[in-house]
Amino acid sequence: MFVFDIPEIRDHLAQFLNPCQLGSAMLVCQDWHTTFLPFLYRSTSVIATSEKNPTPATIEKYAHLIQALRISGFTESLEYYAVPCRNLHTLTLDGNWMMSYNGSGGSGGGGLFRRMYGSTGSDSSSGRNRDDAPSKETVAAEFSSTVADLIRRNPRLVHILLIDQPCISSTRLWNALAESPKLSSMHLTGCTIHPNDTPAFWEACSNTETLHLLRLKLPDGEAFYPPLKSHPLSDQKLLLPVTDSSLSLPPPPSPPSGIITLMESSLSLNESSIPPKDTNSNNNNNNATNNKGKVRDKALFSRLQVLYMNGISDGFRIISQAPLLRSWQWALGTKLFPREDIELTFPRLKPFSFFRDLDIQMLELNDTHIEDLLDRMTDARDVNLNWTGFGPKSFQVLMIRHTMTLRSLNLLCVQVQSKQIQALLTSCPGLESFVADVLFGTELVRYGAPTKEGSEDSNEVDFASPDYEYDMSVSAFMGSGTGTLLGDDWVCLGLKSLTLNFALWGKNIHLKDTNPDSQAAMQKQYDLEQEHTFRQLARLTQLEKLQMLNATGKPPFVQGVNLNLRTKGGRLEDLAPLTRLDTINFSGTQQLLDEEELEWMWDHWPRLFFIMGVFNKDPVVNKRVVAAYKERQKEK
């Protein structure tokens, strides 16, 4: 029996074939035709600049097989593709079709213009004067109506993406989206919302569970914002989504066995992150329409779970009425977040039962704002707060409430201190991705460690206290201090991506002490810090991406000396256990690598592909190593 005679194997193979390969496979025999035909039309694209578009007749014939339909640019027969596809769940309209209108001078817009506005005499566009061409507003209205018809003819639609459609806006379109029974996800990019359409627009947005609003042009003014309810969010009863497309929340990651962090005793974790079961769920599903009406009485965005936006000044109005919110991302855009809106809306925010993912890079947010957001989250999982005012208050909430559940954490912030970075690395066992600025070697090797008065146990020193300062003097390392301690081991052994600027020798880098004893002590200090830094990195055996770079661009002399990645004089061999590593980045650091180190990396890291940074500060040597790297990369 031939292996491809088994239908399940053909189904699996079909997932990896492109349309051309699927078409060839269909010609083998009838069984193969039956297997591969649904995969050929499962995702169908109609692109204005392509000469290989399916005909309208083909679309209509295989409409029952189409699950995802993409219409890109201004197609000549858009209305011909507005056919019922009973299994269509994703519709994508991208490409600025008005550019075609502009390029044709309003008279060469193709078959759609001819069918809608053609003269009775000639089919040629030359038989029409420029004055007879429809206005942009008229064409936009007709185009929006065509899209609305396409939406209404496909009641199983779940996801819609409108990308770079600046003029595709009408009340009819937004009403069609609001009334679509299965629609739960909208992705809107580069759209213009007219003042008269804002009520219908917000109504359509309020019915979604996943909402992306990027580069939208919304009218300014209180009348065009989402309405604020008179009652606070805390007065709302917990409501569960009534659609089948709701996503259950995964449980928080369990810490590795045998690992007990210093913060574990102070954590206040919920017993479960799964929404409570509704004993009347069957009745709720049977009365979805009634429930939806009741939900609107309580919160406008009562079904919203994932929000991704930029350039919208009223985002807090949305999240303040989204009790089921679990992920909020604010992307950097051209429109700043008005500080008055932050101050107005923050008092309205109440704890969110399922809010776990936060990606918000806003310079306007200070330490108190971020503290409030983190305090309202439940078992935070993915947190990105780069370039915000994250500070001591935010750090305290993060350590007390979220260390055991964090999976991804980005903290490129001015106020984040080195000892806070070390505290997170020693307290977050489930961490898989971590980005921060500078980690000093003094966090891993502590010099001149004082002891508590009346105590001989130096381990009782509270190194995390903001009042404690390490003794960085050479005399402290040479023995005048009370001792040298090693920092706590990192507990994030499942880390897959790490971005840090490792700075050794700390504040002593600028010292110009010619005393041989002092120089020997400083070199010993550097060697000890480097040894224990590499030892911590070597324990991260799941690491796939290691970036030891100066992400903020601060001068090296301010930070300290970088890790030495050489095999001779450095400790590159210590990183041999990192066999999963595929990317290493040492951009902005000072290295003295040659072909020997490069060959060592290829030999010990079999998955390695990307090496980024200056290999050697000597231009001649660096050019030689780069050439060897490119040649070896071709072999990969």
Coordinates of C-alpha atoms in Angstrom, one line a residue, residues 5-572:
D5 CA -3.2 6.3 -0.3
I6 CA -4.0 7.1 3.4
P7 CA -6.4 10.1 3.4
E8 CA -5.0 11.4 6.8
I9 CA -1.5 11.6 5.4
R10 CA -2.7 13.5 2.4
D11 CA -4.6 15.9 4.6
H12 CA -1.4 16.5 6.6
L13 CA 0.7 17.0 3.5
A14 CA -1.8 19.4 2.0
Q15 CA -1.1 21.9 4.8
F16 CA 2.4 22.5 3.6
L17 CA 1.8 22.8 -0.1
N18 CA 1.5 26.1 -2.0
P19 CA -1.4 26.7 -4.5
C20 CA 0.8 25.6 -7.5
Q21 CA 1.8 22.4 -5.8
L22 CA -1.8 21.7 -4.7
G23 CA -3.0 22.2 -8.3
S24 CA -0.4 19.7 -9.6
A25 CA -1.3 17.2 -6.9
M26 CA -5.0 17.3 -7.8
L27 CA -4.2 16.0 -11.3
V28 CA -2.7 12.7 -10.0
C29 CA -6.0 10.8 -9.5
Q30 CA -9.6 11.3 -8.3
D31 CA -8.8 10.5 -4.7
W32 CA -6.0 13.1 -4.7
H33 CA -8.4 15.6 -6.4
T34 CA -10.9 15.1 -3.7
T35 CA -8.3 15.6 -0.9
F36 CA -6.5 18.6 -2.2
L37 CA -9.3 20.6 -3.8
P38 CA -10.6 22.0 -0.4
F39 CA -7.1 23.1 0.5
L40 CA -6.7 24.9 -2.8
Y41 CA -9.7 27.2 -2.3
R42 CA -9.6 27.3 1.5
S43 CA -7.7 30.6 1.3
T44 CA -8.5 32.6 -1.8
S45 CA -7.1 35.9 -2.9
V46 CA -8.2 38.4 -5.5
I47 CA -5.4 41.0 -6.2
A48 CA -5.8 43.9 -8.5
T49 CA -2.3 43.7 -9.9
S50 CA -2.3 39.9 -10.4
E51 CA -3.1 38.2 -13.7
K52 CA -3.9 34.9 -12.0
N53 CA -7.0 35.8 -10.1
P54 CA -9.9 33.2 -10.0
T55 CA -12.8 34.2 -12.2
P56 CA -16.1 35.1 -10.6
A57 CA -17.6 31.9 -12.0
T58 CA -14.9 29.9 -10.2
I59 CA -15.5 31.8 -6.9
E60 CA -19.2 31.1 -7.1
K61 CA -18.6 27.4 -8.0
Y62 CA -16.3 26.7 -5.1
A63 CA -17.8 29.3 -2.6
H64 CA -18.6 26.5 -0.2
L65 CA -14.9 25.7 0.2
I66 CA -13.7 29.2 0.8
Q67 CA -12.9 29.9 4.5
A68 CA -10.7 33.0 4.0
L69 CA -11.2 35.6 1.3
R70 CA -8.8 38.4 0.5
I71 CA -9.6 41.3 -1.9
S72 CA -6.6 43.5 -2.4
G73 CA -6.6 46.8 -4.2
F74 CA -9.3 48.1 -6.5
T75 CA -10.6 45.0 -8.3
E76 CA -12.7 45.5 -11.5
S77 CA -15.5 43.2 -10.4
L78 CA -15.7 43.5 -6.7
E79 CA -19.5 43.1 -6.7
Y80 CA -19.1 39.8 -8.6
Y81 CA -17.1 38.4 -5.6
A82 CA -19.8 39.4 -3.1
V83 CA -21.3 35.9 -3.2
P84 CA -22.5 33.8 -0.3
C85 CA -19.7 31.6 1.1
R86 CA -21.4 29.5 3.7
N87 CA -18.1 28.6 5.4
L88 CA -16.3 32.0 5.1
H89 CA -14.9 33.1 8.5
T90 CA -12.2 35.6 7.5
L91 CA -12.6 38.6 5.1
T92 CA -9.6 40.8 4.3
L93 CA -9.8 44.1 2.3
D94 CA -6.5 45.7 1.9
G95 CA -4.8 48.2 -0.5
N96 CA -5.8 51.8 -1.0
W97 CA -8.3 51.4 -3.8
M98 CA -8.7 55.2 -4.1
M99 CA -5.2 55.4 -5.5
S100 CA -6.6 53.6 -8.6
Y101 CA -9.3 56.2 -8.8
N102 CA -6.8 59.0 -8.6
G103 CA -4.5 57.5 -11.1
S104 CA -7.3 57.1 -13.7
G105 CA -8.5 60.6 -13.4
G106 CA -11.8 59.4 -12.3
S107 CA -12.7 57.9 -15.7
G108 CA -10.6 54.7 -15.9
G109 CA -11.6 53.0 -12.7
G110 CA -12.4 49.7 -14.5
G111 CA -15.5 47.5 -14.8
L112 CA -17.0 48.6 -11.5
F113 CA -17.2 52.2 -12.6
R114 CA -18.6 51.2 -16.0
R115 CA -21.3 49.0 -14.6
M116 CA -22.3 51.6 -12.0
Y117 CA -22.0 54.7 -14.1
G118 CA -21.4 53.7 -17.7
S119 CA -23.2 55.5 -20.5
T120 CA -25.9 53.9 -22.6
G121 CA -24.0 54.5 -25.8
S122 CA -20.4 53.1 -25.6
D123 CA -18.7 50.7 -23.3
S124 CA -15.4 52.6 -23.7
S125 CA -14.3 55.1 -21.1
S126 CA -13.3 57.4 -23.9
G127 CA -17.1 58.0 -24.6
R128 CA -17.4 59.8 -21.3
N129 CA -16.3 63.3 -20.4
R130 CA -14.4 64.0 -17.2
D131 CA -17.4 65.9 -15.9
D132 CA -19.4 62.7 -16.1
A133 CA -17.1 60.8 -13.8
P134 CA -18.5 60.1 -10.3
S135 CA -17.1 62.0 -7.4
K136 CA -14.9 60.3 -4.8
E137 CA -17.7 60.5 -2.2
T138 CA -20.1 58.8 -4.5
V139 CA -17.7 56.0 -5.4
A140 CA -16.8 55.6 -1.7
A141 CA -20.4 55.3 -0.7
E142 CA -21.1 52.7 -3.4
F143 CA -17.9 50.8 -2.5
S144 CA -18.9 50.7 1.2
S145 CA -22.4 49.5 0.2
T146 CA -20.8 46.6 -1.8
V147 CA -18.7 45.6 1.2
A148 CA -21.8 45.8 3.4
D149 CA -23.6 43.5 1.0
L150 CA -20.7 41.1 1.1
I151 CA -20.8 41.0 4.9
R152 CA -24.5 40.4 5.0
R153 CA -24.3 37.6 2.5
N154 CA -21.9 35.7 4.7
P155 CA -23.5 35.3 8.2
R156 CA -20.7 32.9 9.4
L157 CA -18.1 35.6 9.2
V158 CA -15.9 35.7 12.3
H159 CA -12.9 37.9 11.5
I160 CA -12.8 41.0 9.3
L161 CA -9.7 43.0 8.4
L162 CA -10.0 46.5 6.7
I163 CA -6.5 47.7 6.0
D164 CA -5.6 51.0 4.4
Q165 CA -9.2 51.8 3.4
P166 CA -9.3 55.5 4.1
C167 CA -12.7 56.1 2.5
I168 CA -14.6 52.9 3.2
S169 CA -16.9 54.2 5.9
S170 CA -20.7 54.5 6.0
T171 CA -23.4 53.9 8.5
R172 CA -24.6 51.0 6.4
L173 CA -21.2 49.3 6.6
W174 CA -20.9 49.6 10.3
N175 CA -24.5 48.5 10.8
A176 CA -23.8 45.4 8.7
L177 CA -20.8 44.6 11.0
A178 CA -22.8 45.3 14.1
E179 CA -25.5 42.9 13.0
S180 CA -23.2 40.1 11.8
P181 CA -24.2 37.3 14.1
K182 CA -20.8 35.5 14.4
L183 CA -18.4 38.4 14.0
S184 CA -16.0 38.5 17.0
S185 CA -12.9 40.1 15.6
M186 CA -12.3 43.4 13.8
H187 CA -8.9 44.7 12.5
L188 CA -9.2 48.3 11.2
T189 CA -6.1 50.1 9.9
G190 CA -5.9 53.4 8.2
C191 CA -9.7 54.0 8.1
T192 CA -11.4 57.3 8.3
I193 CA -14.6 57.5 10.5
H194 CA -16.9 60.3 9.5
P195 CA -18.8 62.2 12.3
N196 CA -22.2 60.9 11.2
D197 CA -20.9 57.3 11.3
T198 CA -19.5 57.3 14.8
P199 CA -22.5 55.9 16.6
A200 CA -22.7 53.0 14.2
F201 CA -18.9 52.5 14.3
W202 CA -18.8 52.2 18.1
E203 CA -21.8 49.9 18.1
A204 CA -19.9 47.6 15.7
C205 CA -16.8 47.7 17.9
S206 CA -18.8 47.0 21.0
N207 CA -19.9 43.6 19.7
T208 CA -16.3 42.2 19.3
E209 CA -14.1 40.2 21.5
T210 CA -10.9 41.1 19.6
L211 CA -10.5 44.7 18.4
H212 CA -7.5 46.3 16.6
L213 CA -7.8 50.1 15.9
L214 CA -4.6 51.3 14.2
R215 CA -4.0 54.7 12.5
L216 CA -7.7 55.6 12.5
K217 CA -8.9 59.1 11.8
L218 CA -11.6 59.8 14.2
P219 CA -13.4 63.2 14.7
D220 CA -12.4 65.0 17.8
G221 CA -14.9 66.0 20.4
E222 CA -16.7 64.5 23.4
A223 CA -19.8 63.8 21.2
F224 CA -17.7 61.4 19.0
Y225 CA -16.1 59.4 21.9
P226 CA -17.6 56.1 23.2
P227 CA -20.3 57.1 25.7
L228 CA -19.4 56.7 29.4
K229 CA -21.9 54.9 31.5
S230 CA -23.0 56.6 34.7
H231 CA -22.3 53.6 36.9
P232 CA -18.8 52.5 37.9
L233 CA -17.3 49.2 36.5
S234 CA -17.2 47.8 40.0
D235 CA -21.0 47.8 40.2
Q236 CA -21.3 45.5 37.2
K237 CA -21.9 41.8 37.6
L238 CA -19.4 39.5 36.1
L239 CA -20.7 38.5 32.6
L240 CA -19.3 35.8 30.4
P241 CA -19.1 35.9 26.6
V242 CA -22.1 34.4 24.9
T243 CA -20.3 33.4 21.7
D244 CA -18.6 30.1 20.9
S245 CA -15.4 31.9 19.8
S246 CA -14.6 33.0 23.4
L247 CA -11.1 31.9 24.4
S248 CA -10.6 30.3 27.8
L249 CA -7.6 31.5 29.8
P250 CA -4.7 29.1 30.3
P251 CA -3.7 28.5 33.9
P252 CA -0.6 30.4 35.2
P253 CA 2.7 28.6 34.7
S254 CA 3.8 26.4 37.6
P255 CA 7.2 27.1 39.1
P256 CA 9.9 24.5 38.6
S257 CA 10.1 21.9 41.3
G258 CA 12.5 22.7 44.2
I259 CA 12.5 26.4 43.5
I260 CA 11.4 28.7 46.3
T261 CA 11.8 32.5 45.8
L262 CA 12.2 35.1 48.5
M263 CA 9.0 36.8 47.4
E264 CA 6.8 33.6 47.5
S265 CA 5.5 34.3 51.0
S266 CA 4.3 37.7 50.1
L267 CA 2.5 36.7 46.9
S268 CA -1.3 37.0 46.8
L269 CA -2.4 34.8 44.0
N270 CA -6.0 33.9 43.1
E271 CA -6.8 30.3 43.3
S272 CA -7.8 30.1 39.7
S273 CA -7.5 32.3 36.6
I274 CA -10.4 30.5 34.8
P275 CA -13.7 32.4 34.6
P276 CA -16.2 31.0 37.0
K277 CA -18.7 28.6 35.6
D278 CA -22.2 29.8 35.1
T279 CA -24.7 27.2 36.2
N280 CA -27.2 28.5 33.8
S281 CA -24.8 28.5 30.8
N282 CA -27.2 26.5 28.7
N283 CA -30.0 29.0 29.3
N284 CA -27.6 31.8 28.5
N285 CA -26.7 30.3 25.2
N286 CA -30.3 29.7 24.3
N287 CA -31.1 33.4 25.1
A288 CA -28.0 35.0 23.5
T289 CA -29.9 37.8 22.1
N290 CA -31.6 38.8 25.4
N291 CA -28.3 38.5 27.2
K292 CA -26.6 40.8 24.7
G293 CA -29.2 43.4 25.4
K294 CA -28.7 43.1 29.1
V295 CA -24.9 43.3 28.7
R296 CA -25.2 46.6 26.8
D297 CA -27.1 48.0 29.7
K298 CA -24.2 47.3 31.9
A299 CA -21.1 48.0 29.8
L300 CA -20.7 49.1 26.2
F301 CA -17.7 46.8 25.5
S302 CA -18.9 43.9 27.6
R303 CA -17.5 41.2 25.3
L304 CA -14.2 42.8 24.6
Q305 CA -11.2 40.6 25.6
V306 CA -8.3 41.8 23.4
L307 CA -7.6 45.4 22.5
Y308 CA -4.8 46.6 20.3
M309 CA -4.7 50.3 19.3
N310 CA -2.7 53.4 18.6
G311 CA -3.5 57.0 17.7
I312 CA -6.8 56.9 19.6
S313 CA -7.1 59.3 22.5
D314 CA -10.1 57.7 24.1
G315 CA -8.7 54.2 24.8
F316 CA -9.3 54.4 28.5
R317 CA -13.0 54.9 27.8
I318 CA -12.9 51.5 26.1
I319 CA -11.1 49.5 28.7
S320 CA -13.1 51.1 31.6
Q321 CA -16.2 49.4 30.1
A322 CA -14.6 46.1 29.3
P323 CA -15.0 43.8 32.3
L324 CA -13.7 40.8 30.4
L325 CA -10.5 42.5 29.1
R326 CA -7.5 40.2 29.3
S327 CA -5.0 41.8 26.8
W328 CA -4.4 45.5 26.1
Q329 CA -1.7 46.8 23.7
W330 CA -1.0 50.4 22.9
A331 CA 1.3 50.8 19.9
L332 CA 3.4 53.9 19.4
G333 CA 1.7 56.3 16.9
T334 CA 1.7 59.9 15.8
K335 CA -1.0 60.9 18.3
L336 CA 0.0 61.2 21.9
F337 CA -2.2 60.1 24.7
P338 CA -3.8 63.2 26.3
R339 CA -2.7 63.5 30.0
E340 CA -6.1 64.9 30.9
D341 CA -7.8 61.8 29.6
I342 CA -5.5 59.6 31.8
E343 CA -6.3 61.7 34.9
L344 CA -10.0 61.7 34.1
T345 CA -10.4 58.0 33.4
F346 CA -8.0 56.3 35.8
P347 CA -10.3 56.8 38.8
R348 CA -12.9 54.8 37.0
L349 CA -10.8 51.8 36.5
K350 CA -11.5 48.9 38.8
P351 CA -9.8 45.5 39.1
F352 CA -10.2 43.3 36.0
S353 CA -10.8 39.6 36.7
F354 CA -9.1 38.3 33.6
F355 CA -6.6 41.2 32.7
R356 CA -3.2 39.4 32.2
D357 CA -1.4 40.9 29.2
L358 CA -0.3 44.5 29.0
D359 CA 1.8 46.1 26.2
I360 CA 1.7 49.9 26.6
Q361 CA 4.6 52.2 25.7
M362 CA 3.4 55.6 26.7
L363 CA 5.7 58.3 27.9
E364 CA 2.7 60.0 29.6
L365 CA 2.3 57.2 32.1
N366 CA 4.1 57.8 35.4
D367 CA 5.0 55.4 38.1
T368 CA 1.7 55.9 39.9
H369 CA -0.3 55.2 36.7
I370 CA 1.6 52.0 36.1
E371 CA 1.2 51.0 39.7
D372 CA -2.6 51.3 39.3
L373 CA -2.7 49.3 36.1
L374 CA -0.6 46.5 37.6
D375 CA -2.6 46.5 40.7
R376 CA -5.8 46.0 38.6
M377 CA -4.4 43.0 36.7
T378 CA -4.9 39.4 37.7
D379 CA -1.9 37.1 37.5
A380 CA 0.0 39.2 34.9
R381 CA 1.5 37.0 32.1
D382 CA 2.9 39.2 29.3
V383 CA 3.9 42.8 30.3
N384 CA 5.7 45.3 28.1
L385 CA 6.3 48.7 29.7
N386 CA 9.3 50.0 27.7
W387 CA 9.9 53.8 27.8
T388 CA 7.3 54.4 30.5
G389 CA 7.7 55.9 33.9
F390 CA 8.0 52.5 35.6
G391 CA 9.5 53.1 39.0
P392 CA 9.7 51.9 42.6
K393 CA 5.9 51.8 43.2
S394 CA 5.3 49.8 40.0
F395 CA 8.2 47.4 40.9
Q396 CA 6.7 46.8 44.4
V397 CA 3.4 45.7 42.9
L398 CA 5.0 43.6 40.3
M399 CA 7.1 41.7 42.9
I400 CA 4.3 41.2 45.3
R401 CA 1.5 40.2 42.9
H402 CA 2.8 38.9 39.7
T403 CA 6.3 37.2 39.9
M404 CA 4.9 33.7 39.9
T405 CA 2.9 34.1 36.7
L406 CA 5.0 36.4 34.5
R407 CA 5.9 34.8 31.2
S408 CA 7.3 37.8 29.3
L409 CA 8.6 41.1 30.7
N410 CA 10.0 44.2 28.9
L411 CA 11.4 47.0 31.2
L412 CA 13.6 49.3 29.1
C413 CA 12.8 52.2 31.5
V414 CA 15.0 55.0 32.9
Q415 CA 14.1 54.3 36.5
V416 CA 14.7 50.6 36.5
Q417 CA 17.7 49.8 38.6
S418 CA 20.2 47.0 38.4
K419 CA 19.3 45.4 41.7
Q420 CA 15.6 45.4 40.6
I421 CA 16.6 43.4 37.5
Q422 CA 18.5 40.9 39.6
A423 CA 15.5 40.6 42.0
L424 CA 13.2 39.8 39.0
L425 CA 15.6 37.2 37.6
T426 CA 15.7 35.5 41.0
S427 CA 11.9 35.6 41.6
C428 CA 10.1 34.8 38.3
P429 CA 10.4 31.0 37.7
G430 CA 8.0 31.0 34.7
L431 CA 9.7 33.8 32.8
E432 CA 10.4 33.0 29.1
S433 CA 11.3 36.4 27.7
F434 CA 13.0 39.3 29.5
V435 CA 14.3 42.7 28.3
A436 CA 15.9 45.3 30.5
D437 CA 18.8 47.7 30.5
V438 CA 21.9 47.3 32.7
L439 CA 22.8 44.5 35.1
F440 CA 25.9 45.2 37.1
G441 CA 28.3 42.5 38.1
T442 CA 28.0 43.7 41.6
E443 CA 24.5 42.1 41.8
L444 CA 26.2 38.7 41.4
V445 CA 29.2 39.4 43.5
R446 CA 28.7 41.6 46.5
Y447 CA 31.8 43.3 48.1
G448 CA 32.3 44.7 51.5
A449 CA 29.0 43.2 52.7
P450 CA 27.9 44.7 56.0
T451 CA 26.1 42.7 58.6
K452 CA 23.2 43.6 60.8
E453 CA 24.2 45.0 64.1
G454 CA 24.6 42.3 66.7
S455 CA 24.5 39.5 64.1
E456 CA 27.4 37.5 62.7
D457 CA 25.3 36.1 59.8
S458 CA 26.0 38.2 56.7
N459 CA 23.2 36.4 54.9
E460 CA 20.7 38.5 56.9
V461 CA 21.7 41.6 55.0
D462 CA 18.8 43.0 53.0
F463 CA 20.5 43.7 49.7
A464 CA 17.2 44.5 48.0
S465 CA 16.7 47.4 50.3
P466 CA 16.8 50.8 48.5
D467 CA 18.8 52.1 51.4
Y468 CA 21.7 49.6 50.9
E469 CA 24.6 50.6 48.7
Y470 CA 27.4 48.3 47.7
D471 CA 30.9 49.2 48.7
M472 CA 32.5 49.5 45.2
S473 CA 35.9 50.7 46.4
V474 CA 39.0 48.8 45.7
S475 CA 39.8 48.7 49.4
A476 CA 36.6 46.9 50.1
F477 CA 37.6 44.1 47.7
M478 CA 41.1 44.0 49.2
G479 CA 39.8 43.0 52.6
S480 CA 38.8 46.1 54.5
G481 CA 35.1 45.2 54.1
T482 CA 33.4 42.4 56.1
G483 CA 33.3 39.9 53.2
T484 CA 32.3 39.0 49.7
L485 CA 29.0 37.2 48.9
L486 CA 27.6 35.6 45.8
G487 CA 24.2 36.8 44.6
D488 CA 21.2 34.5 44.4
D489 CA 20.9 32.1 41.5
W490 CA 18.4 33.0 38.7
V491 CA 15.3 30.9 38.9
C492 CA 14.0 31.5 35.3
L493 CA 15.5 28.4 33.9
G494 CA 12.9 28.2 31.1
L495 CA 14.1 31.5 29.7
K496 CA 14.1 31.5 25.9
S497 CA 15.0 35.1 25.1
L498 CA 17.2 37.4 27.2
T499 CA 18.2 41.0 26.4
L500 CA 20.5 42.7 29.0
N501 CA 23.5 45.0 29.0
F502 CA 26.0 43.2 31.3
A503 CA 28.3 45.7 32.9
L504 CA 31.2 44.4 35.0
W505 CA 33.8 46.2 37.1
G506 CA 31.0 48.7 37.8
K507 CA 32.0 52.2 39.0
N508 CA 35.7 51.3 39.0
I509 CA 36.0 51.6 35.2
H510 CA 36.9 55.3 35.4
L511 CA 39.6 54.9 38.1
K512 CA 43.2 55.7 37.2
D513 CA 45.0 54.0 40.0
T514 CA 48.5 53.0 39.1
N515 CA 49.1 51.1 42.4
P516 CA 49.9 47.5 41.4
D517 CA 48.0 46.1 44.3
S518 CA 44.9 48.1 43.4
Q519 CA 45.1 47.1 39.7
A520 CA 45.5 43.4 40.7
A521 CA 42.5 43.7 43.0
M522 CA 40.4 45.3 40.3
Q523 CA 41.3 42.6 37.8
K524 CA 40.4 40.0 40.4
Q525 CA 37.1 41.7 40.9
Y526 CA 36.4 41.8 37.2
D527 CA 37.3 38.1 36.8
L528 CA 35.1 37.1 39.6
E529 CA 32.1 39.0 38.3
Q530 CA 32.6 37.6 34.8
E531 CA 32.9 34.0 36.1
H532 CA 29.6 34.2 38.0
T533 CA 27.8 36.0 35.2
F534 CA 28.7 33.3 32.7
R535 CA 27.7 30.7 35.3
Q536 CA 24.2 32.1 35.5
L537 CA 23.9 32.3 31.7
A538 CA 25.1 28.7 31.4
R539 CA 22.2 27.5 33.5
L540 CA 19.7 28.9 31.0
T541 CA 19.8 25.8 28.8
Q542 CA 16.5 26.6 27.0
L543 CA 17.8 30.0 25.8
E544 CA 17.3 30.6 22.0
K545 CA 18.1 34.3 21.7
L546 CA 20.8 36.0 23.8
Q547 CA 21.3 39.8 23.3
M548 CA 24.1 41.2 25.4
L549 CA 23.8 44.8 24.1
N550 CA 23.6 48.4 25.1
A551 CA 20.0 48.9 24.2
T552 CA 19.8 52.5 25.4
G553 CA 23.0 53.7 23.8
K554 CA 24.6 55.0 27.0
P555 CA 28.4 55.4 26.8
P556 CA 30.3 52.2 27.8
F557 CA 32.4 54.1 30.4
V558 CA 29.2 54.9 32.3
Q559 CA 28.1 51.3 32.5
G560 CA 31.3 49.3 33.0
V561 CA 33.2 46.6 31.0
N562 CA 31.3 44.1 28.8
L563 CA 31.5 40.4 29.0
N564 CA 34.5 38.9 27.3
L565 CA 33.4 36.3 24.7
R566 CA 36.9 35.1 23.9
T567 CA 38.0 31.6 24.4
K568 CA 41.4 32.8 25.6
G569 CA 41.1 35.4 28.3
G570 CA 37.4 35.1 28.3
R571 CA 34.8 32.5 29.4
L572 CA 33.0 31.7 26.1

